[in-house]
PDB file of C-alpha atoms in Angstrom:
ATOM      1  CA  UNK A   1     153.995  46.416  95.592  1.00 46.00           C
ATOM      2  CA  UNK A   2     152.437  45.443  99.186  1.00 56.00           C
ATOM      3  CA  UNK A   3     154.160  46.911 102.113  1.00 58.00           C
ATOM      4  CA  UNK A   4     152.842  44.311 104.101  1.00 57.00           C
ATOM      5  CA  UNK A   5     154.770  40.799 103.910  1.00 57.00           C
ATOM      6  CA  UNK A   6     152.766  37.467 103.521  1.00 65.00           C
ATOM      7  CA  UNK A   7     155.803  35.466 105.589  1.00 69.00           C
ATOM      8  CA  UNK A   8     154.135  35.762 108.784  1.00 64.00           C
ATOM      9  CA  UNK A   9     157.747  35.608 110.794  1.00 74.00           C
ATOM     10  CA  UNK A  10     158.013  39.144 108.786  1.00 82.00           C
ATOM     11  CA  UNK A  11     154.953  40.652 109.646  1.00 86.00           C
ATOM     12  CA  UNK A  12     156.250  44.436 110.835  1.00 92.00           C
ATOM     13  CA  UNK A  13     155.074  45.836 114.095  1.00 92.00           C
ATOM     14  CA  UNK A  14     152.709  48.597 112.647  1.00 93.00           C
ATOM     15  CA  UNK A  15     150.126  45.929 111.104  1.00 94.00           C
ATOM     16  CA  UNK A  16     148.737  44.788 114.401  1.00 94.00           C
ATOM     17  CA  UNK A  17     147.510  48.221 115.085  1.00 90.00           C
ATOM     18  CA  UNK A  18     146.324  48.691 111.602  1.00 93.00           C
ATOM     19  CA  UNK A  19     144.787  44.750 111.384  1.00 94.00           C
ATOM     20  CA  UNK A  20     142.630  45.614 114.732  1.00 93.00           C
ATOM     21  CA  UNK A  21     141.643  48.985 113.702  1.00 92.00           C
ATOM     22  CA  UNK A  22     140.222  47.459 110.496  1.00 95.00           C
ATOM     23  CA  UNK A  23     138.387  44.252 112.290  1.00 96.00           C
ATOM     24  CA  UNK A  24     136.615  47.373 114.458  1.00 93.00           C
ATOM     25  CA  UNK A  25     136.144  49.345 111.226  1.00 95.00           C
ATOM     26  CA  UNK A  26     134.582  46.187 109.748  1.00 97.00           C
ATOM     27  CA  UNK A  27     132.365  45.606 112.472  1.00 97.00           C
ATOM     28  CA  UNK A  28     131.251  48.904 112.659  1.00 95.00           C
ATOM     29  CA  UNK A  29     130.706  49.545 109.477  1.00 96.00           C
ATOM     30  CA  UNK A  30     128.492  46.424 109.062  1.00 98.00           C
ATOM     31  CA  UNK A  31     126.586  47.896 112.174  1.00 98.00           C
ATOM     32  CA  UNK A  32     125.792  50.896 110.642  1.00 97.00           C
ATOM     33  CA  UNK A  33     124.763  49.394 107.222  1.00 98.00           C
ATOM     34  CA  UNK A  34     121.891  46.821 109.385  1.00 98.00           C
ATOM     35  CA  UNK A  35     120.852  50.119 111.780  1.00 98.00           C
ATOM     36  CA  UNK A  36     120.095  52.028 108.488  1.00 98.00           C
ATOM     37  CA  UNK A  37     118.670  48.977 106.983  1.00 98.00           C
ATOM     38  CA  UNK A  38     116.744  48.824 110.212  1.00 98.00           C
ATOM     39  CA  UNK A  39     115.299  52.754 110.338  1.00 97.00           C
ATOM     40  CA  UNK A  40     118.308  54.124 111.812  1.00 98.00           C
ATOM     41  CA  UNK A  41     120.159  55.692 108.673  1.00 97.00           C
ATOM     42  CA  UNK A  42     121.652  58.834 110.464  1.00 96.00           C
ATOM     43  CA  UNK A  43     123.453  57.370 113.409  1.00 96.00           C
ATOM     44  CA  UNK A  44     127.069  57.672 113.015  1.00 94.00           C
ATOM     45  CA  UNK A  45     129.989  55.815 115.137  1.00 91.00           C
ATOM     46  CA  UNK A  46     130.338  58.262 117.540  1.00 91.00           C
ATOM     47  CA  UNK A  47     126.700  58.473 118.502  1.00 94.00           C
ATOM     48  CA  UNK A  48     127.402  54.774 119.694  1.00 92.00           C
ATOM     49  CA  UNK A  49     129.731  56.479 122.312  1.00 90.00           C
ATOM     50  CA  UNK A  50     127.317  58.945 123.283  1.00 94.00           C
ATOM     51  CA  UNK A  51     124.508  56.357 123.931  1.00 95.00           C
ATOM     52  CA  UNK A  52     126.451  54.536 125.950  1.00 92.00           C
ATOM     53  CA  UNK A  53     127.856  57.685 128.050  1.00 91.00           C
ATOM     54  CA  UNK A  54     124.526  59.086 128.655  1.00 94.00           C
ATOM     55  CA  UNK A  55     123.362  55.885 129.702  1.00 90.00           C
ATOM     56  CA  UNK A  56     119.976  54.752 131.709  1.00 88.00           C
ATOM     57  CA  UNK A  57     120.235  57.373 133.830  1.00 89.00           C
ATOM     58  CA  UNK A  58     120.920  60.800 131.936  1.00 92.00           C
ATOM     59  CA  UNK A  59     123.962  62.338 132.110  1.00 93.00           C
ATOM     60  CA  UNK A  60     124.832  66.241 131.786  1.00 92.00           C
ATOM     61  CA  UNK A  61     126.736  67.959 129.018  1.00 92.00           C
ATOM     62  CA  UNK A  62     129.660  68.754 131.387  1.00 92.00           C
ATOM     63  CA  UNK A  63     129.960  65.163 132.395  1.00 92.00           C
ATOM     64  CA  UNK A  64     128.904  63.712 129.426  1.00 93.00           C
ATOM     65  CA  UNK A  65     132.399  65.894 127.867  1.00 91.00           C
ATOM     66  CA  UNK A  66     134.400  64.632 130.414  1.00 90.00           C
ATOM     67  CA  UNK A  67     133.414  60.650 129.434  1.00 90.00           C
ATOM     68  CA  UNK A  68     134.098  61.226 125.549  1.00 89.00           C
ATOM     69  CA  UNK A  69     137.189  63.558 126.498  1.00 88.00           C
ATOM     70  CA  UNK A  70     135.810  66.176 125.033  1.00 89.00           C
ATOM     71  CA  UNK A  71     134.749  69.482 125.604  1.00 89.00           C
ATOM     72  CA  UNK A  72     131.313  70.793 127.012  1.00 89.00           C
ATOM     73  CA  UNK A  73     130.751  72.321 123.523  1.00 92.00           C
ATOM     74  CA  UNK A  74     131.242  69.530 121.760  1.00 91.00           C
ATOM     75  CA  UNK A  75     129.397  67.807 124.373  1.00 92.00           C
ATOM     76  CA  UNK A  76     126.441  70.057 123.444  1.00 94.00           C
ATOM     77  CA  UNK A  77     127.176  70.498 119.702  1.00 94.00           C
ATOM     78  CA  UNK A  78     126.466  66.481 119.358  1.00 94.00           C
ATOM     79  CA  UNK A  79     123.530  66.871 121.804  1.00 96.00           C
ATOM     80  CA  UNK A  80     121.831  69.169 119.728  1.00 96.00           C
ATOM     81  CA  UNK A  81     122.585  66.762 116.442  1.00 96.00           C
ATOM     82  CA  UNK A  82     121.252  63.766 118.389  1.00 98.00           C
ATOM     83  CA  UNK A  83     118.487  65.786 119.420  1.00 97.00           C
ATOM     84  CA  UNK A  84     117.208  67.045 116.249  1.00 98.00           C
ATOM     85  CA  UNK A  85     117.522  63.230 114.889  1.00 98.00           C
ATOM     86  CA  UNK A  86     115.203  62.267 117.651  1.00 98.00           C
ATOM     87  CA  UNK A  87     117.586  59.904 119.810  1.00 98.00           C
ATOM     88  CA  UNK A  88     118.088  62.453 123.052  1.00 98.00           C
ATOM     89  CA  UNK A  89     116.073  65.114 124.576  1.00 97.00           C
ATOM     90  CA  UNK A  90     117.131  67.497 127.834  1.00 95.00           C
ATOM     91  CA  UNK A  91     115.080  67.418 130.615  1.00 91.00           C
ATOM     92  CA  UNK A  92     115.367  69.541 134.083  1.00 88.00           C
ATOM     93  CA  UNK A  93     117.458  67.232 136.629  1.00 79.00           C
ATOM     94  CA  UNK A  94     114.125  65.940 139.151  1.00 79.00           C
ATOM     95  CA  UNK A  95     116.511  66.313 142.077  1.00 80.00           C
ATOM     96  CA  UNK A  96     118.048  70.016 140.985  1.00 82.00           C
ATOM     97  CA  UNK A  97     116.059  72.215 139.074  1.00 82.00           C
ATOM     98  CA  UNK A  98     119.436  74.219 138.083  1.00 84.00           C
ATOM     99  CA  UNK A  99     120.874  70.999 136.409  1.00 86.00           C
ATOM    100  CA  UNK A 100     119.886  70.459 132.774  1.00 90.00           C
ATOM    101  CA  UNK A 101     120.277  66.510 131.548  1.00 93.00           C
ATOM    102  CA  UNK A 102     120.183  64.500 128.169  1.00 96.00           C
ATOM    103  CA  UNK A 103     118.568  61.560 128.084  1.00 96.00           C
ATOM    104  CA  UNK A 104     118.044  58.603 125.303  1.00 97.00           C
ATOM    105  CA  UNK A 105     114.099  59.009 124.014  1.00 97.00           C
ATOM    106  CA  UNK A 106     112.564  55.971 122.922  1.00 97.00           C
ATOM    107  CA  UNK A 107     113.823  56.140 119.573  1.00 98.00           C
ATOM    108  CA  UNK A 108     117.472  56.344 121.364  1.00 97.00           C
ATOM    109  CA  UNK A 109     117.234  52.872 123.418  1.00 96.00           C
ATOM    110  CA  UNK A 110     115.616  51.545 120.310  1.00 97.00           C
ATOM    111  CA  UNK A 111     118.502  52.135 118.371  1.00 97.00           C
ATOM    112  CA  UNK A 112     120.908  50.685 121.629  1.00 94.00           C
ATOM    113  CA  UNK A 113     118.831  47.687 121.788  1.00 95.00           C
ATOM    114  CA  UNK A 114     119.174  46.856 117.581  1.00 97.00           C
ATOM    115  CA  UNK A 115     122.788  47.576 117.763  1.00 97.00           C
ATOM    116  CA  UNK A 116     123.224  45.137 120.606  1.00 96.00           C
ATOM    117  CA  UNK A 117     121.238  42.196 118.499  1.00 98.00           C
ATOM    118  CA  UNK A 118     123.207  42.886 115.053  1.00 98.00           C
ATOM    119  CA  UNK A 119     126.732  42.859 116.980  1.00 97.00           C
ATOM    120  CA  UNK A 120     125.271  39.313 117.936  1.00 98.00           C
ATOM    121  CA  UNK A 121     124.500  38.548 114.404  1.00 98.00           C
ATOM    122  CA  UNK A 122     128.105  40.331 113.495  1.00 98.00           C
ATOM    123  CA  UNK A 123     129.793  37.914 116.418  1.00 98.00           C
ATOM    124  CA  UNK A 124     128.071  34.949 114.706  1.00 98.00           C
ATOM    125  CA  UNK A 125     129.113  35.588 111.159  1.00 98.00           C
ATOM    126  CA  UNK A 126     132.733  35.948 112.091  1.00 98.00           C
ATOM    127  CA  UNK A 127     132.637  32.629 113.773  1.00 98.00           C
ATOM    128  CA  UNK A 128     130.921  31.200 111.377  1.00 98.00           C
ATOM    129  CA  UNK A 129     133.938  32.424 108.949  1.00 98.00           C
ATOM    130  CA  UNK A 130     136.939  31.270 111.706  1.00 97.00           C
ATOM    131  CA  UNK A 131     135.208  29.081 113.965  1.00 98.00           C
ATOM    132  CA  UNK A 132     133.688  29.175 117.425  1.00 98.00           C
ATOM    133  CA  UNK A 133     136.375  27.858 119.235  1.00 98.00           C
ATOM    134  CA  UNK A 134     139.438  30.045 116.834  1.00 98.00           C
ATOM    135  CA  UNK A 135     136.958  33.013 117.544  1.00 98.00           C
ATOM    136  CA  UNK A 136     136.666  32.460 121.490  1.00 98.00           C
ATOM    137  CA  UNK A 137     140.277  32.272 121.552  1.00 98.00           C
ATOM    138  CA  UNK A 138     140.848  35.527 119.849  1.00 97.00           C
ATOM    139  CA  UNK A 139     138.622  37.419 122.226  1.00 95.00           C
ATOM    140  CA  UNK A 140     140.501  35.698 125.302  1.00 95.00           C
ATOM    141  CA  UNK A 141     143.678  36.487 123.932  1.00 96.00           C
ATOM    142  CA  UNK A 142     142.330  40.524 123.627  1.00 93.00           C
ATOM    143  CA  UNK A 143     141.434  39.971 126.612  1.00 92.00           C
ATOM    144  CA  UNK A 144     144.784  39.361 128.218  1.00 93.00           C
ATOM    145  CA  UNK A 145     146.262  41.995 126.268  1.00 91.00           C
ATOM    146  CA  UNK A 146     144.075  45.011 126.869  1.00 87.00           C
ATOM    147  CA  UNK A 147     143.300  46.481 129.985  1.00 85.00           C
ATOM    148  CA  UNK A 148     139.726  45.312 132.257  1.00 84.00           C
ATOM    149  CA  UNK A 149     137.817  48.298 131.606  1.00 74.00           C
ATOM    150  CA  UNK A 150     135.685  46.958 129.142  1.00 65.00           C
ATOM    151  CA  UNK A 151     133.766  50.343 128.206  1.00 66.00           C
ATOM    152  CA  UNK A 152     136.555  53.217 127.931  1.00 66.00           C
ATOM    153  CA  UNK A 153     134.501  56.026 125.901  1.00 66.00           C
ATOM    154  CA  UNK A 154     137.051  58.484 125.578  1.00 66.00           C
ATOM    155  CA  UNK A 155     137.696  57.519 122.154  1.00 68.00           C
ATOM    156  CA  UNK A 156     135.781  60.060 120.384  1.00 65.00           C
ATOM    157  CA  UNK A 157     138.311  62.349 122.706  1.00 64.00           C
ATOM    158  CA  UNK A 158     141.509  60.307 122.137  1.00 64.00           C
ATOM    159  CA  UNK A 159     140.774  60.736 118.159  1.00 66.00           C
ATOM    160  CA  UNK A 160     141.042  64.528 118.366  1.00 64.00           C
ATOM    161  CA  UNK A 161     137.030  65.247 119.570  1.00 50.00           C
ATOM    162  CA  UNK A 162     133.346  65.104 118.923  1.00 49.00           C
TER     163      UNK A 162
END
């Protein structure tokens, strides 16, 4: 026996939450399956935050904490992890020879730059399944729904930490 109605005009409240969650489990998942495919088998869905929060420019494990909303040891515990895989290394801050920074290696922007080209492909295949235009119209209608600020990374944070 489903929980979940198939009348439509019955559909509780909690299944939105639950039907997005899985669509982003689904396209993550996939993700991970083509990086792995693709000669990045230990990346993990948080490291995807931790790319993106250390960004271009190197970041600090103190800041970097703060973005994820996390602390500065978990900050550094996933540092280390990433940095053993080969995706981050710390280098002395050029401007302050006190200030430590992570930064993506080669190997880390590689990884960035596949994941960008297979959520492409991912985008593609779903409107391939729905349709272009059905597809277009359920990112514009996310879009009205969820707040501007495209690239929250707190989520590792908001989940209970890194």
């Amino acid at each position: 026996m489903s929980i979940v109605s198939s009348d439509p005009a019955a559909t509780p409240g909690f299944e939105l939450p639950l039907r997005l969650f899985l669509g982003f489990r689904v396209l993550i998942d996939d993700l991970h399956a083509e990086l792995a495919r693709q000669g990045h088998p230990d990346v993990r869905p948080l490291h995807g935050f931790v790319f993106q929060a250390i960004g271009p420019y190197g970041t600090t494990a103190a800041e970097l904490g703060r973005t994820l909303g996390v602390s500065k040891q978990a900050a550094g515990k996933t540092i280390d992890s990433l940095e053993r895989l080969g995706y981050v290394q710390r280098a002395t801050d050029p401007h302050d020879a006190r200030r430590k920074t992570v930064q993506l290696t080669e190997r880390g922007v590689d990884c960035l730059t596949r994941s960008a080209r297979i959520f492409d492909d991912l985008r593609a295949r779903w409107a391939a399944t729905l349709g272009e235009e059905r597809l277009h119209a359920l990112e514009n209608d996310l879009r009205t729904v969820t707040p501007q600020d495209l690239f929250r990374l707190d989520v590792p944070g908001w989940f209970g930490g890194a």
